[in-house]
Amino acid sequence: MFEAELKGNNEIMLTGRFDASQVEKAKMVFDSVANSCEVDFTDLEYISSAGLSVLLVTQKRLSKSGNSLKLTNMNKHIRDVFRYAGFDTVFEIA
């Protein structure tokens, strides 16, 4: 199960497993974001390279207008995935 839920104007809550089968669902949520946004990973168990790609495309789009994604509450495994992929230098991770 996977959910990407927009809370207000500037927070997305991710829940479950974010893999290739969930990309379209996630894109619908991330494509609706126009300003800087916090992405809460508290309930995210897993992210694949397809999930990383959705986040990277969104980050690049937002950065063109001076905005960005801030990634919060990652578990150790997911934080390691970002570090190994070199994404810890692309995103603000809190």
Short mmCIF file of C-alpha atoms in Angstrom, two decimals:
data_model
loop_
_atom_site.label_atom_id
_atom_site.label_comp_id
_atom_site.label_asym_id
_atom_site.label_seq_id
_atom_site.Cartn_x
_atom_site.Cartn_y
_atom_site.Cartn_z
CA MET A 1 0.00 0.00 0.00
CA PHE A 2 1.18 3.53 -0.78
CA GLU A 3 -0.33 6.95 -0.19
CA ALA A 4 0.91 10.41 -1.08
CA GLU A 5 -1.35 12.97 0.52
CA LEU A 6 -1.13 16.75 0.17
CA LYS A 7 -1.76 18.41 3.54
CA GLY A 8 -2.54 22.07 3.08
CA ASN A 9 -0.38 23.95 0.61
CA ASN A 10 3.05 22.90 1.67
CA GLU A 11 3.25 19.38 3.11
CA ILE A 12 3.08 15.94 1.53
CA MET A 13 2.75 12.85 3.70
CA LEU A 14 4.15 9.61 2.24
CA THR A 15 2.95 6.26 3.58
CA GLY A 16 3.87 2.67 2.71
CA ARG A 17 6.07 1.53 -0.18
CA PHE A 18 6.97 4.00 -2.94
CA ASP A 19 7.97 1.87 -5.93
CA ALA A 20 7.47 1.86 -9.71
CA SER A 21 3.85 0.72 -9.43
CA GLN A 22 3.03 3.88 -7.46
CA VAL A 23 4.73 6.48 -9.67
CA GLU A 24 1.59 7.76 -11.40
CA LYS A 25 -0.26 8.18 -8.10
CA ALA A 26 2.68 10.09 -6.63
CA LYS A 27 3.18 12.24 -9.74
CA MET A 28 -0.39 13.51 -9.49
CA VAL A 29 0.34 14.81 -6.00
CA PHE A 30 3.84 16.15 -6.64
CA ASP A 31 2.81 17.81 -9.92
CA SER A 32 0.24 19.87 -7.99
CA VAL A 33 2.98 21.49 -5.86
CA ALA A 34 4.03 24.94 -7.06
CA ASN A 35 5.98 26.28 -4.06
CA SER A 36 8.47 24.99 -1.52
CA CYS A 37 7.08 21.93 0.19
CA GLU A 38 7.93 19.64 3.10
CA VAL A 39 7.74 15.91 2.40
CA ASP A 40 7.14 13.83 5.54
CA PHE A 41 8.66 10.32 5.40
CA THR A 42 7.51 9.24 8.89
CA ASP A 43 5.33 6.39 7.59
CA LEU A 44 7.30 5.54 4.44
CA GLU A 45 8.78 2.05 4.64
CA TYR A 46 10.55 1.80 1.27
CA ILE A 47 11.51 3.92 -1.74
CA SER A 48 12.76 2.57 -5.08
CA SER A 49 14.74 4.33 -7.79
CA ALA A 50 11.41 5.14 -9.47
CA GLY A 51 10.31 6.96 -6.32
CA LEU A 52 13.63 8.81 -6.16
CA SER A 53 13.08 9.90 -9.75
CA VAL A 54 9.69 11.46 -8.95
CA LEU A 55 11.28 13.45 -6.13
CA LEU A 56 14.23 14.52 -8.29
CA VAL A 57 12.03 15.70 -11.18
CA THR A 58 9.90 17.69 -8.72
CA GLN A 59 12.99 19.21 -7.08
CA LYS A 60 14.38 20.30 -10.46
CA ARG A 61 11.03 21.82 -11.49
CA LEU A 62 10.65 23.72 -8.22
CA SER A 63 14.25 24.96 -8.21
CA LYS A 64 13.63 26.83 -11.48
CA SER A 65 11.35 29.18 -9.53
CA GLY A 66 13.55 29.36 -6.42
CA ASN A 67 11.58 26.73 -4.49
CA SER A 68 12.52 23.29 -3.18
CA LEU A 69 11.49 20.14 -1.36
CA LYS A 70 12.48 19.63 2.27
CA LEU A 71 12.51 15.95 3.24
CA THR A 72 11.75 15.15 6.88
CA ASN A 73 11.47 12.23 9.30
CA MET A 74 13.33 9.62 7.24
CA ASN A 75 14.16 6.28 8.82
CA LYS A 76 17.79 5.16 8.70
CA HIS A 77 17.31 2.83 5.73
CA ILE A 78 15.71 5.51 3.54
CA ARG A 79 18.27 8.12 4.62
CA ASP A 80 21.01 5.65 3.58
CA VAL A 81 19.36 5.17 0.16
CA PHE A 82 19.47 8.94 -0.38
CA ARG A 83 23.08 9.13 0.77
CA TYR A 84 24.22 6.22 -1.46
CA ALA A 85 22.44 7.78 -4.45
CA GLY A 86 24.13 11.13 -3.77
CA PHE A 87 20.75 12.75 -3.21
CA ASP A 88 21.72 14.03 0.22
CA THR A 89 23.45 16.87 -1.65
CA VAL A 90 20.42 17.58 -3.86
CA PHE A 91 17.74 17.79 -1.18
CA GLU A 92 17.48 19.48 2.19
CA ILE A 93 17.06 16.56 4.58
CA ALA A 94 15.96 17.29 8.14
#
